[in-house]
Amino acid sequence: MAFADIDRAVLGREYDRLTYPPVTTDELISYARTLGVTDPIYLEEDAANKGPYGGLVAFPTFVVKLRGNQHMPKEVAREMSAGGFDAGKDIAFGVPIRPGDVLTATSTITELYEKTGRSGSMFFVVFRQHLTNQDGETVADVDSRIMQRGRAPKEG
Amino acid sequence: MSNGATFDAVEPGDDLPAITVELARDYVKAHASEIGMAFPRFTDDEGARKEGLPGMIAPGNMTLALLARELLAWAPGGRVLRLGTTFRGLALAGGTIQLLGTVTEKDDARRTVECDVWMETAEGDRCVIGTATVQLP
């Protein structure tokens, strides 16, 4: 098996689904504080109540904390076992996250491709986490691009 | 909120105010732990070197969040609708980085702007580059 042999039927198939415990005020504030956010609408409930959202909301990139059970489907993970690294992310943000929200993430592979550069082949996997809240509203679509450099074909 | 960028006042070509951030080791470690990424490369120099890195680095998910911080510091009453980033280089802990950006397009119908945003090391390397769509008040 090699990267090129991964069955493309994997594309678009849901391979992971996880519902998280309700979001708490403390974790929203803790995320913003450790990032160094200073806008009180992400840090203080009183200020947030008077702010544009009428209450505390998550700083948008809070969504990167939410990981599924399974990073990638087995047949893809097997070909990326040499230790891929995070090459980038593309996030489309939906409705804000508020304390008490119950979020669900579903994961799919959206792209598998290879690029050849001066340093050889590079394999890319893009997986999408579709995050919704308890009302079925989209909170975010988080596309993560994982890259791995090519390996020499195995002998035999 | 009154001092932030507004749609009517912004034009393509405008620069976002540069923000300088010291990536102190304790800061990187604390945020890496917060986002569930307390791996050696993000928490200590020795662990990072064992993974072949020159020293401890900031997680991509932290650098991406810092670019969002830059956008919302510029437009505190705005909403980031989309943020796409490419992690091109290492954001080494212990160093100082700058968050920079520029407005590239304006959409009158949606009252949104497109921005190029990037993180630059003290040596001038753009270690993270990205684009964003921001709805402005």
PDB file of C-alpha atoms in Angstrom:
ATOM      1  CA  MET A   1       0.000   0.000   0.000  1.00  0.00           C
ATOM      2  CA  ALA A   2       1.051   3.554  -0.659  1.00  0.00           C
ATOM      3  CA  PHE A   3      -0.538   6.940  -0.354  1.00  0.00           C
ATOM      4  CA  ALA A   4      -1.718   6.819  -3.986  1.00  0.00           C
ATOM      5  CA  ASP A   5      -3.464   3.501  -3.311  1.00  0.00           C
ATOM      6  CA  ILE A   6      -5.773   4.826  -0.605  1.00  0.00           C
ATOM      7  CA  ASP A   7      -9.301   4.078  -1.742  1.00  0.00           C
ATOM      8  CA  ARG A   8     -10.835   7.437  -2.636  1.00  0.00           C
ATOM      9  CA  ALA A   9     -14.170   6.115  -1.348  1.00  0.00           C
ATOM     10  CA  VAL A  10     -12.924   7.446   1.976  1.00  0.00           C
ATOM     11  CA  LEU A  11     -13.530  11.008   0.747  1.00  0.00           C
ATOM     12  CA  GLY A  12     -16.657  12.527   2.242  1.00  0.00           C
ATOM     13  CA  ARG A  13     -17.449   9.526   4.448  1.00  0.00           C
ATOM     14  CA  GLU A  14     -18.069  10.382   8.087  1.00  0.00           C
ATOM     15  CA  TYR A  15     -15.463   8.521  10.132  1.00  0.00           C
ATOM     16  CA  ASP A  16     -15.856  10.141  13.516  1.00  0.00           C
ATOM     17  CA  ARG A  17     -18.601  11.791  15.544  1.00  0.00           C
ATOM     18  CA  LEU A  18     -18.255  13.142  19.030  1.00  0.00           C
ATOM     19  CA  THR A  19     -20.554  15.149  21.290  1.00  0.00           C
ATOM     20  CA  TYR A  20     -18.723  17.130  23.957  1.00  0.00           C
ATOM     21  CA  PRO A  21     -19.894  17.956  27.496  1.00  0.00           C
ATOM     22  CA  PRO A  22     -21.642  21.337  27.762  1.00  0.00           C
ATOM     23  CA  VAL A  23     -19.289  24.296  27.255  1.00  0.00           C
ATOM     24  CA  THR A  24     -18.589  26.153  30.494  1.00  0.00           C
ATOM     25  CA  THR A  25     -18.014  29.842  31.165  1.00  0.00           C
ATOM     26  CA  ASP A  26     -14.705  28.993  32.811  1.00  0.00           C
ATOM     27  CA  GLU A  27     -13.300  27.188  29.801  1.00  0.00           C
ATOM     28  CA  LEU A  28     -14.264  30.002  27.440  1.00  0.00           C
ATOM     29  CA  ILE A  29     -12.568  32.566  29.685  1.00  0.00           C
ATOM     30  CA  SER A  30      -9.545  30.354  30.271  1.00  0.00           C
ATOM     31  CA  TYR A  31      -8.999  29.923  26.526  1.00  0.00           C
ATOM     32  CA  ALA A  32      -9.121  33.675  25.857  1.00  0.00           C
ATOM     33  CA  ARG A  33      -6.975  34.507  28.886  1.00  0.00           C
ATOM     34  CA  THR A  34      -4.154  32.073  28.072  1.00  0.00           C
ATOM     35  CA  LEU A  35      -4.093  33.389  24.503  1.00  0.00           C
ATOM     36  CA  GLY A  36      -3.616  36.925  25.811  1.00  0.00           C
ATOM     37  CA  VAL A  37      -6.946  38.334  24.613  1.00  0.00           C
ATOM     38  CA  THR A  38      -7.673  41.607  26.396  1.00  0.00           C
ATOM     39  CA  ASP A  39     -11.159  42.493  25.082  1.00  0.00           C
ATOM     40  CA  PRO A  40     -13.434  42.089  28.153  1.00  0.00           C
ATOM     41  CA  ILE A  41     -16.310  40.688  26.052  1.00  0.00           C
ATOM     42  CA  TYR A  42     -14.369  37.386  26.030  1.00  0.00           C
ATOM     43  CA  LEU A  43     -13.229  37.588  29.651  1.00  0.00           C
ATOM     44  CA  GLU A  44     -15.884  39.142  31.886  1.00  0.00           C
ATOM     45  CA  GLU A  45     -19.572  38.291  31.984  1.00  0.00           C
ATOM     46  CA  ASP A  46     -20.661  41.824  32.907  1.00  0.00           C
ATOM     47  CA  ALA A  47     -18.799  43.387  29.994  1.00  0.00           C
ATOM     48  CA  ALA A  48     -20.009  40.625  27.689  1.00  0.00           C
ATOM     49  CA  ASN A  49     -23.640  41.250  28.648  1.00  0.00           C
ATOM     50  CA  LYS A  50     -23.274  44.822  27.398  1.00  0.00           C
ATOM     51  CA  GLY A  51     -21.310  43.762  24.297  1.00  0.00           C
ATOM     52  CA  PRO A  52     -22.385  42.934  20.750  1.00  0.00           C
ATOM     53  CA  TYR A  53     -23.430  39.343  21.572  1.00  0.00           C
ATOM     54  CA  GLY A  54     -25.461  40.186  24.682  1.00  0.00           C
ATOM     55  CA  GLY A  55     -23.483  37.663  26.713  1.00  0.00           C
ATOM     56  CA  LEU A  56     -20.237  35.787  26.916  1.00  0.00           C
ATOM     57  CA  VAL A  57     -19.128  34.008  23.743  1.00  0.00           C
ATOM     58  CA  ALA A  58     -16.060  31.997  22.842  1.00  0.00           C
ATOM     59  CA  PHE A  59     -13.123  33.734  21.227  1.00  0.00           C
ATOM     60  CA  PRO A  60     -13.599  32.356  17.687  1.00  0.00           C
ATOM     61  CA  THR A  61     -10.543  30.098  17.529  1.00  0.00           C
ATOM     62  CA  PHE A  62     -11.722  28.231  20.644  1.00  0.00           C
ATOM     63  CA  VAL A  63     -12.911  25.636  18.098  1.00  0.00           C
ATOM     64  CA  VAL A  64      -9.348  24.352  17.614  1.00  0.00           C
ATOM     65  CA  LYS A  65      -9.566  22.821  21.094  1.00  0.00           C
ATOM     66  CA  LEU A  66     -12.312  20.468  19.996  1.00  0.00           C
ATOM     67  CA  ARG A  67     -10.797  17.258  18.751  1.00  0.00           C
ATOM     68  CA  GLY A  68     -12.524  14.070  17.749  1.00  0.00           C
ATOM     69  CA  ASN A  69     -11.814  10.541  18.984  1.00  0.00           C
ATOM     70  CA  GLN A  70     -10.122   9.534  15.779  1.00  0.00           C
ATOM     71  CA  HIS A  71      -7.736  11.876  14.010  1.00  0.00           C
ATOM     72  CA  MET A  72      -8.068  10.149  10.618  1.00  0.00           C
ATOM     73  CA  PRO A  73      -9.649   6.972   9.252  1.00  0.00           C
ATOM     74  CA  LYS A  74      -7.404   3.929   9.709  1.00  0.00           C
ATOM     75  CA  GLU A  75      -6.662   3.464   6.009  1.00  0.00           C
ATOM     76  CA  VAL A  76      -5.387   7.055   5.788  1.00  0.00           C
ATOM     77  CA  ALA A  77      -3.573   7.101   9.141  1.00  0.00           C
ATOM     78  CA  ARG A  78      -1.626   3.988   8.092  1.00  0.00           C
ATOM     79  CA  GLU A  79      -0.092   5.882   5.157  1.00  0.00           C
ATOM     80  CA  MET A  80       0.664   8.960   7.251  1.00  0.00           C
ATOM     81  CA  SER A  81       2.403   7.021  10.011  1.00  0.00           C
ATOM     82  CA  ALA A  82       5.806   8.624   9.414  1.00  0.00           C
ATOM     83  CA  GLY A  83       4.595  11.617  11.403  1.00  0.00           C
ATOM     84  CA  GLY A  84       2.799  14.219   9.372  1.00  0.00           C
ATOM     85  CA  PHE A  85       2.726  17.796  10.532  1.00  0.00           C
ATOM     86  CA  ASP A  86       0.150  20.503  10.615  1.00  0.00           C
ATOM     87  CA  ALA A  87       0.559  22.495   7.383  1.00  0.00           C
ATOM     88  CA  GLY A  88      -2.364  24.844   7.890  1.00  0.00           C
ATOM     89  CA  LYS A  89      -5.987  25.359   8.756  1.00  0.00           C
ATOM     90  CA  ASP A  90      -8.955  27.013   7.122  1.00  0.00           C
ATOM     91  CA  ILE A  91     -11.886  27.822   9.386  1.00  0.00           C
ATOM     92  CA  ALA A  92     -15.315  29.084   8.379  1.00  0.00           C
ATOM     93  CA  PHE A  93     -17.021  30.418  11.498  1.00  0.00           C
ATOM     94  CA  GLY A  94     -20.763  30.125  12.082  1.00  0.00           C
ATOM     95  CA  VAL A  95     -22.792  31.112  15.104  1.00  0.00           C
ATOM     96  CA  PRO A  96     -20.824  31.979  18.254  1.00  0.00           C
ATOM     97  CA  ILE A  97     -20.310  29.425  21.019  1.00  0.00           C
ATOM     98  CA  ARG A  98     -21.978  30.297  24.312  1.00  0.00           C
ATOM     99  CA  PRO A  99     -21.763  28.740  27.783  1.00  0.00           C
ATOM    100  CA  GLY A 100     -24.034  25.711  28.031  1.00  0.00           C
ATOM    101  CA  ASP A 101     -23.782  24.844  24.332  1.00  0.00           C
ATOM    102  CA  VAL A 102     -23.554  21.145  23.577  1.00  0.00           C
ATOM    103  CA  LEU A 103     -21.342  20.795  20.530  1.00  0.00           C
ATOM    104  CA  THR A 104     -21.024  17.865  18.178  1.00  0.00           C
ATOM    105  CA  ALA A 105     -18.136  17.338  15.770  1.00  0.00           C
ATOM    106  CA  THR A 106     -18.354  15.107  12.714  1.00  0.00           C
ATOM    107  CA  SER A 107     -15.208  14.387  10.731  1.00  0.00           C
ATOM    108  CA  THR A 108     -14.676  13.650   7.058  1.00  0.00           C
ATOM    109  CA  ILE A 109     -11.691  13.555   4.729  1.00  0.00           C
ATOM    110  CA  THR A 110     -12.208  16.191   2.034  1.00  0.00           C
ATOM    111  CA  GLU A 111      -8.974  15.987   0.028  1.00  0.00           C
ATOM    112  CA  LEU A 112      -6.062  13.646  -0.592  1.00  0.00           C
ATOM    113  CA  TYR A 113      -3.321  14.902  -2.907  1.00  0.00           C
ATOM    114  CA  GLU A 114       0.347  14.731  -3.665  1.00  0.00           C
ATOM    115  CA  LYS A 115       2.747  17.503  -4.620  1.00  0.00           C
ATOM    116  CA  THR A 116       6.252  17.191  -5.899  1.00  0.00           C
ATOM    117  CA  GLY A 117       8.760  19.852  -4.997  1.00  0.00           C
ATOM    118  CA  ARG A 118      12.526  20.189  -4.985  1.00  0.00           C
ATOM    119  CA  SER A 119      12.744  18.074  -1.855  1.00  0.00           C
ATOM    120  CA  GLY A 120      10.639  15.259  -3.319  1.00  0.00           C
ATOM    121  CA  SER A 121       7.047  14.145  -2.857  1.00  0.00           C
ATOM    122  CA  MET A 122       4.742  15.553  -0.249  1.00  0.00           C
ATOM    123  CA  PHE A 123       1.424  13.980   0.634  1.00  0.00           C
ATOM    124  CA  PHE A 124      -1.468  16.046   1.916  1.00  0.00           C
ATOM    125  CA  VAL A 125      -4.598  15.021   3.756  1.00  0.00           C
ATOM    126  CA  VAL A 126      -7.324  17.551   4.457  1.00  0.00           C
ATOM    127  CA  PHE A 127      -9.900  16.604   7.064  1.00  0.00           C
ATOM    128  CA  ARG A 128     -12.927  18.636   8.027  1.00  0.00           C
ATOM    129  CA  GLN A 129     -14.548  18.882  11.413  1.00  0.00           C
ATOM    130  CA  HIS A 130     -18.100  20.099  11.068  1.00  0.00           C
ATOM    131  CA  LEU A 131     -19.155  21.540  14.420  1.00  0.00           C
ATOM    132  CA  THR A 132     -22.785  22.100  15.315  1.00  0.00           C
ATOM    133  CA  ASN A 133     -24.549  23.164  18.489  1.00  0.00           C
ATOM    134  CA  GLN A 134     -27.575  21.643  20.235  1.00  0.00           C
ATOM    135  CA  ASP A 135     -29.918  23.531  17.863  1.00  0.00           C
ATOM    136  CA  GLY A 136     -28.260  22.086  14.786  1.00  0.00           C
ATOM    137  CA  GLU A 137     -26.661  25.413  13.902  1.00  0.00           C
ATOM    138  CA  THR A 138     -23.202  25.363  12.346  1.00  0.00           C
ATOM    139  CA  VAL A 139     -20.587  26.675  14.734  1.00  0.00           C
ATOM    140  CA  ALA A 140     -17.605  26.143  12.439  1.00  0.00           C
ATOM    141  CA  ASP A 141     -16.114  24.079   9.662  1.00  0.00           C
ATOM    142  CA  VAL A 142     -12.490  23.477  10.503  1.00  0.00           C
ATOM    143  CA  ASP A 143     -10.336  22.156   7.646  1.00  0.00           C
ATOM    144  CA  SER A 144      -6.939  20.861   8.762  1.00  0.00           C
ATOM    145  CA  ARG A 145      -4.179  20.194   6.255  1.00  0.00           C
ATOM    146  CA  ILE A 146      -1.700  17.544   7.302  1.00  0.00           C
ATOM    147  CA  MET A 147       1.476  17.078   5.273  1.00  0.00           C
ATOM    148  CA  GLN A 148       3.931  14.230   5.186  1.00  0.00           C
ATOM    149  CA  ARG A 149       7.063  13.893   3.120  1.00  0.00           C
ATOM    150  CA  GLY A 150       7.191  10.911   0.791  1.00  0.00           C
ATOM    151  CA  ARG A 151       8.892   7.689   1.735  1.00  0.00           C
ATOM    152  CA  ALA A 152      10.899   5.458  -0.536  1.00  0.00           C
ATOM    153  CA  PRO A 153       8.868   2.436  -1.660  1.00  0.00           C
ATOM    154  CA  LYS A 154       9.477  -0.611   0.517  1.00  0.00           C
ATOM    155  CA  GLU A 155      11.554  -3.420  -0.972  1.00  0.00           C
ATOM    156  CA  GLY A 156       9.684  -6.601  -1.858  1.00  0.00           C
TER     157      GLY A 156
ATOM    158  CA  MET B   1     -15.472  49.376  20.697  1.00  0.00           C
ATOM    159  CA  SER B   2     -15.774  52.898  19.376  1.00  0.00           C
ATOM    160  CA  ASN B   3     -12.099  53.117  18.408  1.00  0.00           C
ATOM    161  CA  GLY B   4     -12.083  50.044  16.207  1.00  0.00           C
ATOM    162  CA  ALA B   5     -12.128  49.744  12.442  1.00  0.00           C
ATOM    163  CA  THR B   6     -15.478  50.398  10.800  1.00  0.00           C
ATOM    164  CA  PHE B   7     -16.584  49.337   7.344  1.00  0.00           C
ATOM    165  CA  ASP B   8     -17.115  52.885   6.103  1.00  0.00           C
ATOM    166  CA  ALA B   9     -13.672  54.043   7.225  1.00  0.00           C
ATOM    167  CA  VAL B  10     -11.633  51.131   5.879  1.00  0.00           C
ATOM    168  CA  GLU B  11     -10.162  50.970   2.378  1.00  0.00           C
ATOM    169  CA  PRO B  12      -8.195  48.348   0.464  1.00  0.00           C
ATOM    170  CA  GLY B  13      -4.509  48.973   1.050  1.00  0.00           C
ATOM    171  CA  ASP B  14      -4.999  49.943   4.693  1.00  0.00           C
ATOM    172  CA  ASP B  15      -2.575  48.250   7.050  1.00  0.00           C
ATOM    173  CA  LEU B  16      -3.750  46.672  10.270  1.00  0.00           C
ATOM    174  CA  PRO B  17      -1.832  48.015  13.273  1.00  0.00           C
ATOM    175  CA  ALA B  18       1.167  45.790  13.921  1.00  0.00           C
ATOM    176  CA  ILE B  19       1.093  43.911  17.195  1.00  0.00           C
ATOM    177  CA  THR B  20       4.293  42.696  18.816  1.00  0.00           C
ATOM    178  CA  VAL B  21       4.025  39.555  20.909  1.00  0.00           C
ATOM    179  CA  GLU B  22       6.719  38.032  23.046  1.00  0.00           C
ATOM    180  CA  LEU B  23       6.422  34.275  22.728  1.00  0.00           C
ATOM    181  CA  ALA B  24       7.674  33.682  26.252  1.00  0.00           C
ATOM    182  CA  ARG B  25       8.152  29.994  27.057  1.00  0.00           C
ATOM    183  CA  ASP B  26       5.659  30.071  29.924  1.00  0.00           C
ATOM    184  CA  TYR B  27       3.063  31.745  27.709  1.00  0.00           C
ATOM    185  CA  VAL B  28       3.451  29.181  24.921  1.00  0.00           C
ATOM    186  CA  LYS B  29       3.441  26.278  27.368  1.00  0.00           C
ATOM    187  CA  ALA B  30       0.324  27.554  29.157  1.00  0.00           C
ATOM    188  CA  HIS B  31      -1.635  28.034  25.942  1.00  0.00           C
ATOM    189  CA  ALA B  32      -0.440  24.730  24.458  1.00  0.00           C
ATOM    190  CA  SER B  33      -1.695  23.009  27.617  1.00  0.00           C
ATOM    191  CA  GLU B  34      -4.968  24.916  27.417  1.00  0.00           C
ATOM    192  CA  ILE B  35      -5.654  23.622  23.904  1.00  0.00           C
ATOM    193  CA  GLY B  36      -4.672  20.048  24.719  1.00  0.00           C
ATOM    194  CA  MET B  37      -1.316  20.210  22.927  1.00  0.00           C
ATOM    195  CA  ALA B  38       1.109  19.850  25.823  1.00  0.00           C
ATOM    196  CA  PHE B  39       3.534  17.859  23.666  1.00  0.00           C
ATOM    197  CA  PRO B  40       7.303  18.151  24.261  1.00  0.00           C
ATOM    198  CA  ARG B  41       7.865  20.329  21.195  1.00  0.00           C
ATOM    199  CA  PHE B  42       5.471  22.912  22.669  1.00  0.00           C
ATOM    200  CA  THR B  43       6.472  22.687  26.325  1.00  0.00           C
ATOM    201  CA  ASP B  44      10.253  22.459  26.674  1.00  0.00           C
ATOM    202  CA  ASP B  45      13.436  23.024  24.685  1.00  0.00           C
ATOM    203  CA  GLU B  46      14.958  19.650  25.459  1.00  0.00           C
ATOM    204  CA  GLY B  47      11.855  17.765  24.334  1.00  0.00           C
ATOM    205  CA  ALA B  48      11.723  19.817  21.154  1.00  0.00           C
ATOM    206  CA  ARG B  49      15.385  19.100  20.346  1.00  0.00           C
ATOM    207  CA  LYS B  50      14.736  15.379  20.723  1.00  0.00           C
ATOM    208  CA  GLU B  51      12.176  15.797  17.945  1.00  0.00           C
ATOM    209  CA  GLY B  52      14.784  17.454  15.736  1.00  0.00           C
ATOM    210  CA  LEU B  53      13.656  21.024  16.290  1.00  0.00           C
ATOM    211  CA  PRO B  54      16.027  23.848  17.258  1.00  0.00           C
ATOM    212  CA  GLY B  55      13.949  24.504  20.392  1.00  0.00           C
ATOM    213  CA  MET B  56      10.449  24.795  21.744  1.00  0.00           C
ATOM    214  CA  ILE B  57       7.917  26.209  19.263  1.00  0.00           C
ATOM    215  CA  ALA B  58       4.393  27.629  19.407  1.00  0.00           C
ATOM    216  CA  PRO B  59       1.658  25.294  18.099  1.00  0.00           C
ATOM    217  CA  GLY B  60       0.144  26.194  14.725  1.00  0.00           C
ATOM    218  CA  ASN B  61      -3.220  26.422  16.472  1.00  0.00           C
ATOM    219  CA  MET B  62      -1.788  29.127  18.712  1.00  0.00           C
ATOM    220  CA  THR B  63      -0.278  31.129  15.858  1.00  0.00           C
ATOM    221  CA  LEU B  64      -3.594  30.955  14.013  1.00  0.00           C
ATOM    222  CA  ALA B  65      -5.389  32.205  17.108  1.00  0.00           C
ATOM    223  CA  LEU B  66      -2.912  35.076  17.420  1.00  0.00           C
ATOM    224  CA  LEU B  67      -3.833  36.182  13.905  1.00  0.00           C
ATOM    225  CA  ALA B  68      -7.500  36.162  14.966  1.00  0.00           C
ATOM    226  CA  ARG B  69      -6.450  38.224  17.980  1.00  0.00           C
ATOM    227  CA  GLU B  70      -4.833  40.733  15.653  1.00  0.00           C
ATOM    228  CA  LEU B  71      -7.990  40.992  13.520  1.00  0.00           C
ATOM    229  CA  LEU B  72     -10.287  41.485  16.499  1.00  0.00           C
ATOM    230  CA  ALA B  73      -7.941  43.965  18.156  1.00  0.00           C
ATOM    231  CA  TRP B  74      -8.181  45.991  14.934  1.00  0.00           C
ATOM    232  CA  ALA B  75     -11.968  45.567  14.668  1.00  0.00           C
ATOM    233  CA  PRO B  76     -13.273  44.809  18.159  1.00  0.00           C
ATOM    234  CA  GLY B  77     -16.920  45.061  17.110  1.00  0.00           C
ATOM    235  CA  GLY B  78     -16.349  42.900  14.051  1.00  0.00           C
ATOM    236  CA  ARG B  79     -16.739  39.202  13.356  1.00  0.00           C
ATOM    237  CA  VAL B  80     -14.180  36.943  11.783  1.00  0.00           C
ATOM    238  CA  LEU B  81     -16.177  34.890   9.278  1.00  0.00           C
ATOM    239  CA  ARG B  82     -13.272  32.942   7.823  1.00  0.00           C
ATOM    240  CA  LEU B  83      -9.604  32.508   8.584  1.00  0.00           C
ATOM    241  CA  GLY B  84      -7.254  30.412   6.489  1.00  0.00           C
ATOM    242  CA  THR B  85      -3.621  29.922   7.403  1.00  0.00           C
ATOM    243  CA  THR B  86      -0.520  28.173   6.146  1.00  0.00           C
ATOM    244  CA  PHE B  87       2.128  27.232   8.677  1.00  0.00           C
ATOM    245  CA  ARG B  88       5.329  27.838   6.698  1.00  0.00           C
ATOM    246  CA  GLY B  89       7.988  28.079   9.348  1.00  0.00           C
ATOM    247  CA  LEU B  90       8.765  27.777  13.027  1.00  0.00           C
ATOM    248  CA  ALA B  91       7.508  30.250  15.600  1.00  0.00           C
ATOM    249  CA  LEU B  92      10.234  29.675  18.186  1.00  0.00           C
ATOM    250  CA  ALA B  93       9.360  30.208  21.823  1.00  0.00           C
ATOM    251  CA  GLY B  94      11.552  32.749  23.547  1.00  0.00           C
ATOM    252  CA  GLY B  95      11.471  35.043  20.541  1.00  0.00           C
ATOM    253  CA  THR B  96       9.399  38.036  19.607  1.00  0.00           C
ATOM    254  CA  ILE B  97       7.005  37.986  16.664  1.00  0.00           C
ATOM    255  CA  GLN B  98       4.927  40.599  14.930  1.00  0.00           C
ATOM    256  CA  LEU B  99       1.347  40.190  13.761  1.00  0.00           C
ATOM    257  CA  LEU B 100       0.727  42.151  10.581  1.00  0.00           C
ATOM    258  CA  GLY B 101      -2.004  42.537   8.032  1.00  0.00           C
ATOM    259  CA  THR B 102      -3.472  44.544   5.231  1.00  0.00           C
ATOM    260  CA  VAL B 103      -6.938  45.023   3.753  1.00  0.00           C
ATOM    261  CA  THR B 104      -7.126  43.659   0.199  1.00  0.00           C
ATOM    262  CA  GLU B 105     -10.816  43.894  -0.800  1.00  0.00           C
ATOM    263  CA  LYS B 106     -14.094  45.378   0.337  1.00  0.00           C
ATOM    264  CA  ASP B 107     -17.568  43.892  -0.263  1.00  0.00           C
ATOM    265  CA  ASP B 108     -20.208  46.602   0.062  1.00  0.00           C
ATOM    266  CA  ALA B 109     -23.154  44.208  -0.032  1.00  0.00           C
ATOM    267  CA  ARG B 110     -21.955  42.044   2.865  1.00  0.00           C
ATOM    268  CA  ARG B 111     -20.069  44.806   4.676  1.00  0.00           C
ATOM    269  CA  THR B 112     -17.061  42.523   4.805  1.00  0.00           C
ATOM    270  CA  VAL B 113     -13.399  42.981   4.013  1.00  0.00           C
ATOM    271  CA  GLU B 114     -10.758  40.520   2.892  1.00  0.00           C
ATOM    272  CA  CYS B 115      -7.419  40.777   4.632  1.00  0.00           C
ATOM    273  CA  ASP B 116      -3.984  39.277   4.228  1.00  0.00           C
ATOM    274  CA  VAL B 117      -2.545  38.509   7.639  1.00  0.00           C
ATOM    275  CA  TRP B 118       0.809  37.128   8.657  1.00  0.00           C
ATOM    276  CA  MET B 119       3.162  36.464  11.521  1.00  0.00           C
ATOM    277  CA  GLU B 120       6.731  37.610  11.142  1.00  0.00           C
ATOM    278  CA  THR B 121       9.766  36.620  13.176  1.00  0.00           C
ATOM    279  CA  ALA B 122      12.382  39.119  14.370  1.00  0.00           C
ATOM    280  CA  GLU B 123      14.479  37.997  11.380  1.00  0.00           C
ATOM    281  CA  GLY B 124      11.680  39.006   9.016  1.00  0.00           C
ATOM    282  CA  ASP B 125      10.548  35.476   8.111  1.00  0.00           C
ATOM    283  CA  ARG B 126       6.835  35.108   7.515  1.00  0.00           C
ATOM    284  CA  CYS B 127       6.351  31.912   9.494  1.00  0.00           C
ATOM    285  CA  VAL B 128       2.544  31.948   9.216  1.00  0.00           C
ATOM    286  CA  ILE B 129       0.560  33.506   6.387  1.00  0.00           C
ATOM    287  CA  GLY B 130      -3.167  33.683   5.926  1.00  0.00           C
ATOM    288  CA  THR B 131      -6.256  35.352   4.591  1.00  0.00           C
ATOM    289  CA  ALA B 132      -9.394  36.348   6.451  1.00  0.00           C
ATOM    290  CA  THR B 133     -12.896  37.598   5.847  1.00  0.00           C
ATOM    291  CA  VAL B 134     -14.072  40.029   8.501  1.00  0.00           C
ATOM    292  CA  GLN B 135     -17.491  41.613   8.905  1.00  0.00           C
ATOM    293  CA  LEU B 136     -17.058  45.136  10.191  1.00  0.00           C
ATOM    294  CA  PRO B 137     -19.481  47.321  12.149  1.00  0.00           C
TER     295      PRO B 137
END
